[in-house]
């Protein structure tokens, strides 16, 4: 290689390193992160004209709906906030009082490097460094605590106007101090599917509010108190307290499977039940008293003494690194789709399967991990095959106009929703014969049974994907759909048969002639009857 070429390559390498480093620094700049976060936020979404928030929703999306209460006016200090809420909301006060936020000195006093919490000293120093760079903390100064005002007002403020400045903390507010975690969580928005199976960043916690407000039936429902049940999980894009419960905000709590249970349960995403009833969950339930959840996930198997995985250990890890980006290994995502099933041999999907095998190999052999994941893939493919066959039957009934009441009693769903056979909206809206019975069964089949089959397979719950949930339920609903299809189509055939055997329609002239003829015949018969009666009397 010539000297010129060597220098050129060296300069190129240095340029790439420099730009990469620049991008990394930029990605962790709190102001830029915050600006981008608000620029990306969907607010009320594209269906915003169809719904209005109810009061409780200010807590699920404080960015757009929260306004300070006017019950307390004027300036309040840091100490006044604590003293007041100690008596007004003692539950919140004691949760904070028991937290690391209230006692940063406890973190500074950890000197034993073998203490599982030792990493927090470095984390605290990192947070203070970020605050110095933002001009919030003076160089060399240390945080005394993280109090009410730091979260519900400007970080570091000594006082605020309670009725003017009070805020409900959102992701960006937490990101002021927890910059790395904020950046990692927001990086979920960068995920792109190779065949556009999902939109950019979907599905993930980072865009779950967007997914919520962009769902037509959610915006269409007049029952806003029911619809906000979706908000209570689909608000992780807005806040961090879905995992880090206020006002303790305990990292140790957030590392336990129960922290995921509020949202990851039920008929369309029963991950928690599947995990807890798996052998992994059995080990967790019987042995977790000996585990140390103060240890960060990267030390879970050493300092934490874990003897089985948790939700967090598996989903926060990718290629040996742990972060708040939980979608680096996503393959099937929320629900199985044919567009994914048909592309599992694509390098994007194969690379992610390899990452999962590496994760499982923390406890199992790579051979075992590969064998099980392959079996789970094939089991999911079997479920998709059944669901797709049922889908074709239901859509054909809709196309042929054979659904019960389709031509006489099928109101259109409220705007902005559009009518469709077995659509998602039919789980949450019903009027007349919309949905018909067969459609409702199909909606349950694809949104519930198939997903439960898939979730049970990949969370290693055998009863979950065979008998109790999943496959057995798929078979039941498949049988119902096929039975209803036969009944509805045989009903049409019978009507057609009756129509063919019926006499041809008569013209007006023929009808008149036939009626006249019938009258003459009837009159003749009456005359004969009368003549017979007269003869008998004689």
mmCIF file of N, CA and C in Angstrom, residues 353-477:
data_model
loop_
_atom_site.group_PDB
_atom_site.id
_atom_site.type_symbol
_atom_site.label_atom_id
_atom_site.label_comp_id
_atom_site.label_asym_id
_atom_site.label_seq_id
_atom_site.Cartn_x
_atom_site.Cartn_y
_atom_site.Cartn_z
ATOM 1 N N UNK A 353 -32.585 -13.551 15.698
ATOM 2 C CA UNK A 353 -32.703 -14.872 16.320
ATOM 3 C C UNK A 353 -31.369 -15.265 16.953
ATOM 4 N N UNK A 354 -30.281 -14.946 16.274
ATOM 5 C CA UNK A 354 -28.951 -15.244 16.811
ATOM 6 C C UNK A 354 -28.724 -14.497 18.135
ATOM 7 N N UNK A 355 -29.229 -13.262 18.225
ATOM 8 C CA UNK A 355 -29.102 -12.505 19.469
ATOM 9 C C UNK A 355 -29.889 -13.174 20.597
ATOM 10 N N UNK A 356 -31.075 -13.704 20.258
ATOM 11 C CA UNK A 356 -31.858 -14.412 21.277
ATOM 12 C C UNK A 356 -31.154 -15.683 21.738
ATOM 13 N N UNK A 357 -30.554 -16.399 20.803
ATOM 14 C CA UNK A 357 -29.815 -17.616 21.168
ATOM 15 C C UNK A 357 -28.682 -17.260 22.136
ATOM 16 N N UNK A 358 -28.039 -16.130 21.882
ATOM 17 C CA UNK A 358 -26.958 -15.684 22.764
ATOM 18 C C UNK A 358 -27.504 -15.356 24.151
ATOM 19 N N UNK A 359 -28.676 -14.737 24.212
ATOM 20 C CA UNK A 359 -29.302 -14.427 25.503
ATOM 21 C C UNK A 359 -29.620 -15.706 26.265
ATOM 22 N N UNK A 360 -30.264 -16.645 25.589
ATOM 23 C CA UNK A 360 -30.652 -17.904 26.231
ATOM 24 C C UNK A 360 -29.432 -18.708 26.669
ATOM 25 N N UNK A 361 -28.316 -18.484 25.980
ATOM 26 C CA UNK A 361 -27.104 -19.251 26.278
ATOM 27 C C UNK A 361 -26.444 -18.832 27.578
ATOM 28 N N UNK A 362 -26.989 -17.815 28.245
ATOM 29 C CA UNK A 362 -26.521 -17.496 29.591
ATOM 30 C C UNK A 362 -26.829 -18.631 30.559
ATOM 31 N N UNK A 363 -27.867 -19.428 30.228
ATOM 32 C CA UNK A 363 -28.258 -20.534 31.099
ATOM 33 C C UNK A 363 -28.327 -21.872 30.365
ATOM 34 N N UNK A 364 -28.609 -21.835 29.055
ATOM 35 C CA UNK A 364 -28.772 -23.056 28.267
ATOM 36 C C UNK A 364 -27.652 -23.193 27.242
ATOM 37 N N UNK A 365 -27.565 -24.369 26.660
ATOM 38 C CA UNK A 365 -26.622 -24.542 25.552
ATOM 39 C C UNK A 365 -27.184 -23.845 24.322
ATOM 40 N N UNK A 366 -26.324 -23.353 23.426
ATOM 41 C CA UNK A 366 -26.820 -22.746 22.187
ATOM 42 C C UNK A 366 -27.691 -23.709 21.383
ATOM 43 N N UNK A 367 -27.366 -24.998 21.440
ATOM 44 C CA UNK A 367 -28.144 -25.998 20.717
ATOM 45 C C UNK A 367 -29.575 -26.060 21.241
ATOM 46 N N UNK A 368 -29.712 -26.072 22.575
ATOM 47 C CA UNK A 368 -31.046 -26.099 23.180
ATOM 48 C C UNK A 368 -31.814 -24.834 22.815
ATOM 49 N N UNK A 369 -31.145 -23.680 22.933
ATOM 50 C CA UNK A 369 -31.802 -22.406 22.647
ATOM 51 C C UNK A 369 -32.297 -22.358 21.205
ATOM 52 N N UNK A 370 -31.446 -22.788 20.274
ATOM 53 C CA UNK A 370 -31.816 -22.788 18.860
ATOM 54 C C UNK A 370 -32.983 -23.733 18.609
ATOM 55 N N UNK A 371 -32.932 -24.917 19.222
ATOM 56 C CA UNK A 371 -33.998 -25.902 19.028
ATOM 57 C C UNK A 371 -35.331 -25.374 19.543
ATOM 58 N N UNK A 372 -35.309 -24.741 20.728
ATOM 59 C CA UNK A 372 -36.578 -24.256 21.278
ATOM 60 C C UNK A 372 -37.127 -23.082 20.470
ATOM 61 N N UNK A 373 -36.282 -22.136 20.111
ATOM 62 C CA UNK A 373 -36.740 -20.988 19.344
ATOM 63 C C UNK A 373 -37.267 -21.403 17.974
ATOM 64 N N UNK A 374 -36.645 -22.407 17.378
ATOM 65 C CA UNK A 374 -37.132 -22.922 16.089
ATOM 66 C C UNK A 374 -38.503 -23.559 16.263
ATOM 67 N N UNK A 375 -38.670 -24.320 17.345
ATOM 68 C CA UNK A 375 -39.972 -24.937 17.625
ATOM 69 C C UNK A 375 -41.031 -23.861 17.850
ATOM 70 N N UNK A 376 -40.678 -22.797 18.558
ATOM 71 C CA UNK A 376 -41.632 -21.710 18.810
ATOM 72 C C UNK A 376 -42.017 -21.005 17.515
ATOM 73 N N UNK A 377 -41.034 -20.820 16.636
ATOM 74 C CA UNK A 377 -41.326 -20.233 15.322
ATOM 75 C C UNK A 377 -42.330 -21.095 14.554
ATOM 76 N N UNK A 378 -42.058 -22.385 14.510
ATOM 77 C CA UNK A 378 -42.917 -23.283 13.729
ATOM 78 C C UNK A 378 -44.302 -23.412 14.358
ATOM 79 N N UNK A 379 -44.375 -23.382 15.674
ATOM 80 C CA UNK A 379 -45.676 -23.402 16.333
ATOM 81 C C UNK A 379 -46.480 -22.155 16.001
ATOM 82 N N UNK A 380 -45.806 -21.021 15.950
ATOM 83 C CA UNK A 380 -46.463 -19.766 15.592
ATOM 84 C C UNK A 380 -46.941 -19.808 14.143
ATOM 85 N N UNK A 381 -46.127 -20.361 13.275
ATOM 86 C CA UNK A 381 -46.527 -20.503 11.866
ATOM 87 C C UNK A 381 -47.775 -21.366 11.733
ATOM 88 N N UNK A 382 -47.879 -22.406 12.541
ATOM 89 C CA UNK A 382 -49.068 -23.268 12.521
ATOM 90 C C UNK A 382 -50.309 -22.478 12.913
ATOM 91 N N UNK A 383 -50.165 -21.632 13.916
ATOM 92 C CA UNK A 383 -51.296 -20.809 14.346
ATOM 93 C C UNK A 383 -51.723 -19.822 13.280
ATOM 94 N N UNK A 384 -50.751 -19.212 12.611
ATOM 95 C CA UNK A 384 -51.062 -18.263 11.542
ATOM 96 C C UNK A 384 -51.827 -18.952 10.416
ATOM 97 N N UNK A 385 -51.442 -20.166 10.088
ATOM 98 C CA UNK A 385 -52.110 -20.911 9.013
ATOM 99 C C UNK A 385 -53.589 -21.104 9.321
ATOM 100 N N UNK A 386 -53.906 -21.477 10.542
ATOM 101 C CA UNK A 386 -55.302 -21.679 10.956
ATOM 102 C C UNK A 386 -56.062 -20.350 10.917
ATOM 103 N N UNK A 387 -55.453 -19.326 11.468
ATOM 104 C CA UNK A 387 -56.104 -18.009 11.526
ATOM 105 C C UNK A 387 -56.355 -17.451 10.133
ATOM 106 N N UNK A 388 -55.412 -17.628 9.230
ATOM 107 C CA UNK A 388 -55.578 -17.098 7.876
ATOM 108 C C UNK A 388 -56.690 -17.819 7.113
ATOM 109 N N UNK A 389 -56.838 -19.109 7.338
ATOM 110 C CA UNK A 389 -57.925 -19.848 6.692
ATOM 111 C C UNK A 389 -59.272 -19.325 7.183
ATOM 112 N N UNK A 390 -59.374 -19.100 8.471
ATOM 113 C CA UNK A 390 -60.618 -18.558 9.027
ATOM 114 C C UNK A 390 -60.881 -17.148 8.507
ATOM 115 N N UNK A 391 -59.833 -16.367 8.365
ATOM 116 C CA UNK A 391 -59.962 -15.004 7.846
ATOM 117 C C UNK A 391 -60.571 -15.014 6.447
ATOM 118 N N UNK A 392 -60.102 -15.898 5.591
ATOM 119 C CA UNK A 392 -60.626 -15.972 4.226
ATOM 120 C C UNK A 392 -62.118 -16.310 4.222
ATOM 121 N N UNK A 393 -62.535 -17.182 5.136
ATOM 122 C CA UNK A 393 -63.950 -17.570 5.226
ATOM 123 C C UNK A 393 -64.800 -16.371 5.639
ATOM 124 N N UNK A 394 -64.377 -15.642 6.675
ATOM 125 C CA UNK A 394 -65.145 -14.508 7.173
ATOM 126 C C UNK A 394 -65.199 -13.393 6.131
ATOM 127 N N UNK A 395 -64.084 -13.122 5.481
ATOM 128 C CA UNK A 395 -64.066 -12.071 4.461
ATOM 129 C C UNK A 395 -64.932 -12.439 3.258
ATOM 130 N N UNK A 396 -64.987 -13.720 2.920
ATOM 131 C CA UNK A 396 -65.842 -14.171 1.812
ATOM 132 C C UNK A 396 -67.317 -14.000 2.169
ATOM 133 N N UNK A 397 -67.673 -14.306 3.398
ATOM 134 C CA UNK A 397 -69.059 -14.103 3.841
ATOM 135 C C UNK A 397 -69.434 -12.625 3.761
ATOM 136 N N UNK A 398 -68.527 -11.769 4.153
ATOM 137 C CA UNK A 398 -68.760 -10.328 4.094
ATOM 138 C C UNK A 398 -68.909 -9.864 2.642
ATOM 139 N N UNK A 399 -68.022 -10.348 1.788
ATOM 140 C CA UNK A 399 -68.053 -9.978 0.376
ATOM 141 C C UNK A 399 -69.347 -10.440 -0.286
ATOM 142 N N UNK A 400 -69.824 -11.622 0.090
ATOM 143 C CA UNK A 400 -71.044 -12.183 -0.512
ATOM 144 C C UNK A 400 -72.315 -11.664 0.155
ATOM 145 N N UNK A 401 -72.170 -10.822 1.162
ATOM 146 C CA UNK A 401 -73.334 -10.254 1.824
ATOM 147 C C UNK A 401 -74.133 -11.243 2.642
ATOM 148 N N UNK A 402 -73.472 -12.252 3.185
ATOM 149 C CA UNK A 402 -74.171 -13.334 3.880
ATOM 150 C C UNK A 402 -74.121 -13.241 5.400
ATOM 151 N N UNK A 403 -73.421 -12.262 5.941
ATOM 152 C CA UNK A 403 -73.349 -12.145 7.397
ATOM 153 C C UNK A 403 -74.729 -11.801 7.952
ATOM 154 N N UNK A 404 -75.007 -12.314 9.126
ATOM 155 C CA UNK A 404 -76.309 -12.071 9.756
ATOM 156 C C UNK A 404 -76.602 -10.573 9.821
ATOM 157 N N UNK A 405 -77.751 -10.185 9.254
ATOM 158 C CA UNK A 405 -78.177 -8.800 9.299
ATOM 159 C C UNK A 405 -77.369 -7.853 8.440
ATOM 160 N N UNK A 406 -76.515 -8.351 7.598
ATOM 161 C CA UNK A 406 -75.608 -7.484 6.845
ATOM 162 C C UNK A 406 -76.354 -6.469 5.980
ATOM 163 N N UNK A 407 -77.508 -6.877 5.424
ATOM 164 C CA UNK A 407 -78.251 -5.983 4.531
ATOM 165 C C UNK A 407 -79.385 -5.248 5.234
ATOM 166 N N UNK A 408 -79.674 -5.636 6.479
ATOM 167 C CA UNK A 408 -80.839 -5.046 7.144
ATOM 168 C C UNK A 408 -80.539 -4.404 8.487
ATOM 169 N N UNK A 409 -79.481 -4.830 9.158
ATOM 170 C CA UNK A 409 -79.258 -4.348 10.526
ATOM 171 C C UNK A 409 -77.772 -4.242 10.834
ATOM 172 N N UNK A 410 -77.020 -3.557 9.962
ATOM 173 C CA UNK A 410 -75.573 -3.412 10.154
ATOM 174 C C UNK A 410 -75.203 -1.929 10.134
ATOM 175 N N UNK A 411 -75.308 -1.267 11.284
ATOM 176 C CA UNK A 411 -74.900 0.140 11.341
ATOM 177 C C UNK A 411 -73.400 0.277 11.104
ATOM 178 N N UNK A 412 -73.026 1.372 10.499
ATOM 179 C CA UNK A 412 -71.603 1.650 10.304
ATOM 180 C C UNK A 412 -70.992 2.063 11.633
ATOM 181 N N UNK A 413 -69.739 1.680 11.891
ATOM 182 C CA UNK A 413 -69.090 2.115 13.130
ATOM 183 C C UNK A 413 -68.908 3.630 13.121
ATOM 184 N N UNK A 414 -68.777 4.242 14.291
ATOM 185 C CA UNK A 414 -68.608 5.700 14.347
ATOM 186 C C UNK A 414 -67.288 6.134 13.727
ATOM 187 N N UNK A 415 -67.291 7.312 13.122
ATOM 188 C CA UNK A 415 -66.078 7.869 12.524
ATOM 189 C C UNK A 415 -65.047 8.125 13.618
ATOM 190 N N UNK A 416 -63.768 7.964 13.291
ATOM 191 C CA UNK A 416 -63.193 7.756 11.969
ATOM 192 C C UNK A 416 -63.015 6.288 11.569
ATOM 193 N N UNK A 417 -63.637 5.367 12.321
ATOM 194 C CA UNK A 417 -63.494 3.948 12.028
ATOM 195 C C UNK A 417 -64.215 3.612 10.732
ATOM 196 N N UNK A 418 -63.707 2.611 10.028
ATOM 197 C CA UNK A 418 -64.319 2.117 8.789
ATOM 198 C C UNK A 418 -64.761 0.678 9.013
ATOM 199 N N UNK A 419 -65.870 0.330 8.365
ATOM 200 C CA UNK A 419 -66.390 -1.028 8.511
ATOM 201 C C UNK A 419 -65.447 -2.039 7.862
ATOM 202 N N UNK A 420 -65.370 -3.200 8.456
ATOM 203 C CA UNK A 420 -64.525 -4.280 7.927
ATOM 204 C C UNK A 420 -64.956 -5.582 8.570
ATOM 205 N N UNK A 421 -64.702 -6.666 7.890
ATOM 206 C CA UNK A 421 -65.061 -7.989 8.408
ATOM 207 C C UNK A 421 -64.062 -8.418 9.481
ATOM 208 N N UNK A 422 -64.565 -8.683 10.699
ATOM 209 C CA UNK A 422 -63.681 -9.153 11.772
ATOM 210 C C UNK A 422 -62.641 -8.150 12.176
ATOM 211 N N UNK A 423 -62.972 -6.863 12.087
ATOM 212 C CA UNK A 423 -62.008 -5.817 12.372
ATOM 213 C C UNK A 423 -61.720 -5.636 13.849
ATOM 214 N N UNK A 424 -60.637 -4.946 14.137
ATOM 215 C CA UNK A 424 -60.228 -4.687 15.518
ATOM 216 C C UNK A 424 -61.315 -3.925 16.271
ATOM 217 N N UNK A 425 -62.009 -3.021 15.576
ATOM 218 C CA UNK A 425 -63.010 -2.201 16.236
ATOM 219 C C UNK A 425 -64.138 -3.033 16.835
ATOM 220 N N UNK A 426 -64.357 -4.237 16.303
ATOM 221 C CA UNK A 426 -65.472 -5.059 16.766
ATOM 222 C C UNK A 426 -65.253 -5.654 18.159
ATOM 223 N N UNK A 427 -64.056 -5.465 18.708
ATOM 224 C CA UNK A 427 -63.805 -5.857 20.088
ATOM 225 C C UNK A 427 -64.290 -4.785 21.059
ATOM 226 N N UNK A 428 -64.492 -3.555 20.553
ATOM 227 C CA UNK A 428 -64.762 -2.430 21.442
ATOM 228 C C UNK A 428 -66.018 -1.643 21.070
ATOM 229 N N UNK A 429 -66.658 -2.000 19.973
ATOM 230 C CA UNK A 429 -67.867 -1.295 19.566
ATOM 231 C C UNK A 429 -68.826 -2.302 18.960
ATOM 232 N N UNK A 430 -70.116 -2.174 19.315
ATOM 233 C CA UNK A 430 -71.117 -3.106 18.798
ATOM 234 C C UNK A 430 -72.459 -2.402 18.686
ATOM 235 N N UNK A 431 -73.138 -2.616 17.582
ATOM 236 C CA UNK A 431 -74.463 -2.049 17.362
ATOM 237 C C UNK A 431 -75.217 -2.927 16.372
ATOM 238 N N UNK A 432 -76.446 -3.319 16.747
ATOM 239 C CA UNK A 432 -77.212 -4.181 15.853
ATOM 240 C C UNK A 432 -76.463 -5.474 15.581
ATOM 241 N N UNK A 433 -76.323 -5.797 14.288
ATOM 242 C CA UNK A 433 -75.571 -6.998 13.897
ATOM 243 C C UNK A 433 -74.155 -6.679 13.450
ATOM 244 N N UNK A 434 -73.625 -5.583 13.941
ATOM 245 C CA UNK A 434 -72.224 -5.258 13.662
ATOM 246 C C UNK A 434 -71.484 -5.177 15.000
ATOM 247 N N UNK A 435 -70.678 -6.204 15.344
ATOM 248 C CA UNK A 435 -70.326 -7.341 14.492
ATOM 249 C C UNK A 435 -71.361 -8.454 14.564
ATOM 250 N N UNK A 436 -71.366 -9.273 13.527
ATOM 251 C CA UNK A 436 -72.134 -10.504 13.582
ATOM 252 C C UNK A 436 -71.363 -11.506 14.442
ATOM 253 N N UNK A 437 -72.031 -12.576 14.807
ATOM 254 C CA UNK A 437 -71.410 -13.566 15.703
ATOM 255 C C UNK A 437 -70.112 -14.121 15.128
ATOM 256 N N UNK A 438 -70.127 -14.478 13.863
ATOM 257 C CA UNK A 438 -68.946 -15.105 13.265
ATOM 258 C C UNK A 438 -67.773 -14.122 13.211
ATOM 259 N N UNK A 439 -68.055 -12.839 13.035
ATOM 260 C CA UNK A 439 -66.991 -11.834 13.015
ATOM 261 C C UNK A 439 -66.375 -11.653 14.401
ATOM 262 N N UNK A 440 -67.245 -11.624 15.412
ATOM 263 C CA UNK A 440 -66.736 -11.446 16.760
ATOM 264 C C UNK A 440 -65.834 -12.614 17.145
ATOM 265 N N UNK A 441 -66.241 -13.810 16.754
ATOM 266 C CA UNK A 441 -65.415 -14.986 17.024
ATOM 267 C C UNK A 441 -64.066 -14.848 16.318
ATOM 268 N N UNK A 442 -64.088 -14.371 15.071
ATOM 269 C CA UNK A 442 -62.827 -14.214 14.337
ATOM 270 C C UNK A 442 -61.953 -13.124 14.966
ATOM 271 N N UNK A 443 -62.573 -12.016 15.408
ATOM 272 C CA UNK A 443 -61.791 -10.955 16.062
ATOM 273 C C UNK A 443 -61.086 -11.499 17.293
ATOM 274 N N UNK A 444 -61.799 -12.299 18.080
ATOM 275 C CA UNK A 444 -61.176 -12.952 19.230
ATOM 276 C C UNK A 444 -60.053 -13.885 18.781
ATOM 277 N N UNK A 445 -60.268 -14.528 17.661
ATOM 278 C CA UNK A 445 -59.307 -15.524 17.177
ATOM 279 C C UNK A 445 -57.964 -14.888 16.829
ATOM 280 N N UNK A 446 -57.987 -13.800 16.039
ATOM 281 C CA UNK A 446 -56.709 -13.230 15.597
ATOM 282 C C UNK A 446 -56.094 -12.302 16.642
ATOM 283 N N UNK A 447 -56.937 -11.599 17.400
ATOM 284 C CA UNK A 447 -56.409 -10.632 18.362
ATOM 285 C C UNK A 447 -56.092 -11.266 19.712
ATOM 286 N N UNK A 448 -56.742 -12.383 20.010
ATOM 287 C CA UNK A 448 -56.545 -13.007 21.314
ATOM 288 C C UNK A 448 -55.880 -14.380 21.201
ATOM 289 N N UNK A 449 -56.570 -15.333 20.560
ATOM 290 C CA UNK A 449 -56.091 -16.722 20.560
ATOM 291 C C UNK A 449 -54.720 -16.863 19.911
ATOM 292 N N UNK A 450 -54.561 -16.270 18.735
ATOM 293 C CA UNK A 450 -53.283 -16.406 18.027
ATOM 294 C C UNK A 450 -52.151 -15.752 18.811
ATOM 295 N N UNK A 451 -52.431 -14.597 19.383
ATOM 296 C CA UNK A 451 -51.387 -13.908 20.153
ATOM 297 C C UNK A 451 -51.041 -14.695 21.411
ATOM 298 N N UNK A 452 -52.071 -15.262 22.071
ATOM 299 C CA UNK A 452 -51.795 -16.064 23.269
ATOM 300 C C UNK A 452 -50.984 -17.315 22.923
ATOM 301 N N UNK A 453 -51.274 -17.911 21.782
ATOM 302 C CA UNK A 453 -50.477 -19.056 21.324
ATOM 303 C C UNK A 453 -49.015 -18.641 21.186
ATOM 304 N N UNK A 454 -48.787 -17.554 20.492
ATOM 305 C CA UNK A 454 -47.439 -17.052 20.245
ATOM 306 C C UNK A 454 -46.730 -16.661 21.534
ATOM 307 N N UNK A 455 -47.445 -15.931 22.408
ATOM 308 C CA UNK A 455 -46.832 -15.508 23.666
ATOM 309 C C UNK A 455 -46.517 -16.711 24.553
ATOM 310 N N UNK A 456 -47.411 -17.703 24.564
ATOM 311 C CA UNK A 456 -47.165 -18.896 25.366
ATOM 312 C C UNK A 456 -45.962 -19.673 24.871
ATOM 313 N N UNK A 457 -45.843 -19.780 23.550
ATOM 314 C CA UNK A 457 -44.699 -20.492 22.970
ATOM 315 C C UNK A 457 -43.378 -19.828 23.356
ATOM 316 N N UNK A 458 -43.298 -18.526 23.160
ATOM 317 C CA UNK A 458 -42.018 -17.843 23.370
ATOM 318 C C UNK A 458 -41.727 -17.545 24.834
ATOM 319 N N UNK A 459 -42.735 -17.681 25.700
ATOM 320 C CA UNK A 459 -42.475 -17.535 27.134
ATOM 321 C C UNK A 459 -42.482 -18.884 27.842
ATOM 322 N N UNK A 460 -42.469 -19.945 27.061
ATOM 323 C CA UNK A 460 -42.233 -21.310 27.543
ATOM 324 C C UNK A 460 -43.284 -21.751 28.572
ATOM 325 N N UNK A 461 -44.542 -21.480 28.264
ATOM 326 C CA UNK A 461 -45.636 -21.935 29.124
ATOM 327 C C UNK A 461 -46.432 -22.992 28.357
ATOM 328 N N UNK A 462 -46.166 -24.276 28.577
ATOM 329 C CA UNK A 462 -46.790 -25.334 27.765
ATOM 330 C C UNK A 462 -48.306 -25.362 27.838
ATOM 331 N N UNK A 463 -48.863 -25.186 29.037
ATOM 332 C CA UNK A 463 -50.320 -25.152 29.128
ATOM 333 C C UNK A 463 -50.890 -23.939 28.428
ATOM 334 N N UNK A 464 -50.129 -22.853 28.465
ATOM 335 C CA UNK A 464 -50.575 -21.612 27.843
ATOM 336 C C UNK A 464 -50.735 -21.705 26.342
ATOM 337 N N UNK A 465 -49.858 -22.460 25.678
ATOM 338 C CA UNK A 465 -49.990 -22.504 24.217
ATOM 339 C C UNK A 465 -50.659 -23.778 23.715
ATOM 340 N N UNK A 466 -51.065 -24.687 24.621
ATOM 341 C CA UNK A 466 -51.762 -25.887 24.155
ATOM 342 C C UNK A 466 -53.207 -25.902 24.633
ATOM 343 N N UNK A 467 -53.449 -26.214 25.888
ATOM 344 C CA UNK A 467 -54.805 -26.416 26.379
ATOM 345 C C UNK A 467 -55.502 -25.127 26.814
ATOM 346 N N UNK A 468 -54.973 -24.528 27.874
ATOM 347 C CA UNK A 468 -55.674 -23.422 28.516
ATOM 348 C C UNK A 468 -55.885 -22.244 27.582
ATOM 349 N N UNK A 469 -54.869 -21.884 26.852
ATOM 350 C CA UNK A 469 -54.924 -20.775 25.920
ATOM 351 C C UNK A 469 -54.376 -21.255 24.577
ATOM 352 N N UNK A 470 -54.343 -20.365 23.618
ATOM 353 C CA UNK A 470 -53.633 -20.664 22.387
ATOM 354 C C UNK A 470 -54.283 -21.678 21.480
ATOM 355 N N UNK A 471 -53.614 -22.813 21.262
ATOM 356 C CA UNK A 471 -54.017 -23.752 20.223
ATOM 357 C C UNK A 471 -55.430 -24.287 20.418
ATOM 358 N N UNK A 472 -55.761 -24.715 21.627
ATOM 359 C CA UNK A 472 -57.093 -25.243 21.892
ATOM 360 C C UNK A 472 -58.162 -24.191 21.606
ATOM 361 N N UNK A 473 -57.900 -22.947 21.988
ATOM 362 C CA UNK A 473 -58.847 -21.858 21.722
ATOM 363 C C UNK A 473 -58.947 -21.575 20.230
ATOM 364 N N UNK A 474 -57.819 -21.647 19.544
ATOM 365 C CA UNK A 474 -57.837 -21.486 18.082
ATOM 366 C C UNK A 474 -58.718 -22.537 17.424
ATOM 367 N N UNK A 475 -58.580 -23.773 17.880
ATOM 368 C CA UNK A 475 -59.371 -24.859 17.315
ATOM 369 C C UNK A 475 -60.865 -24.656 17.577
ATOM 370 N N UNK A 476 -61.179 -24.182 18.785
ATOM 371 C CA UNK A 476 -62.583 -23.934 19.118
ATOM 372 C C UNK A 476 -63.171 -22.870 18.199
ATOM 373 N N UNK A 477 -62.477 -21.753 18.072
ATOM 374 C CA UNK A 477 -63.007 -20.668 17.257
ATOM 375 C C UNK A 477 -62.996 -21.014 15.770
#
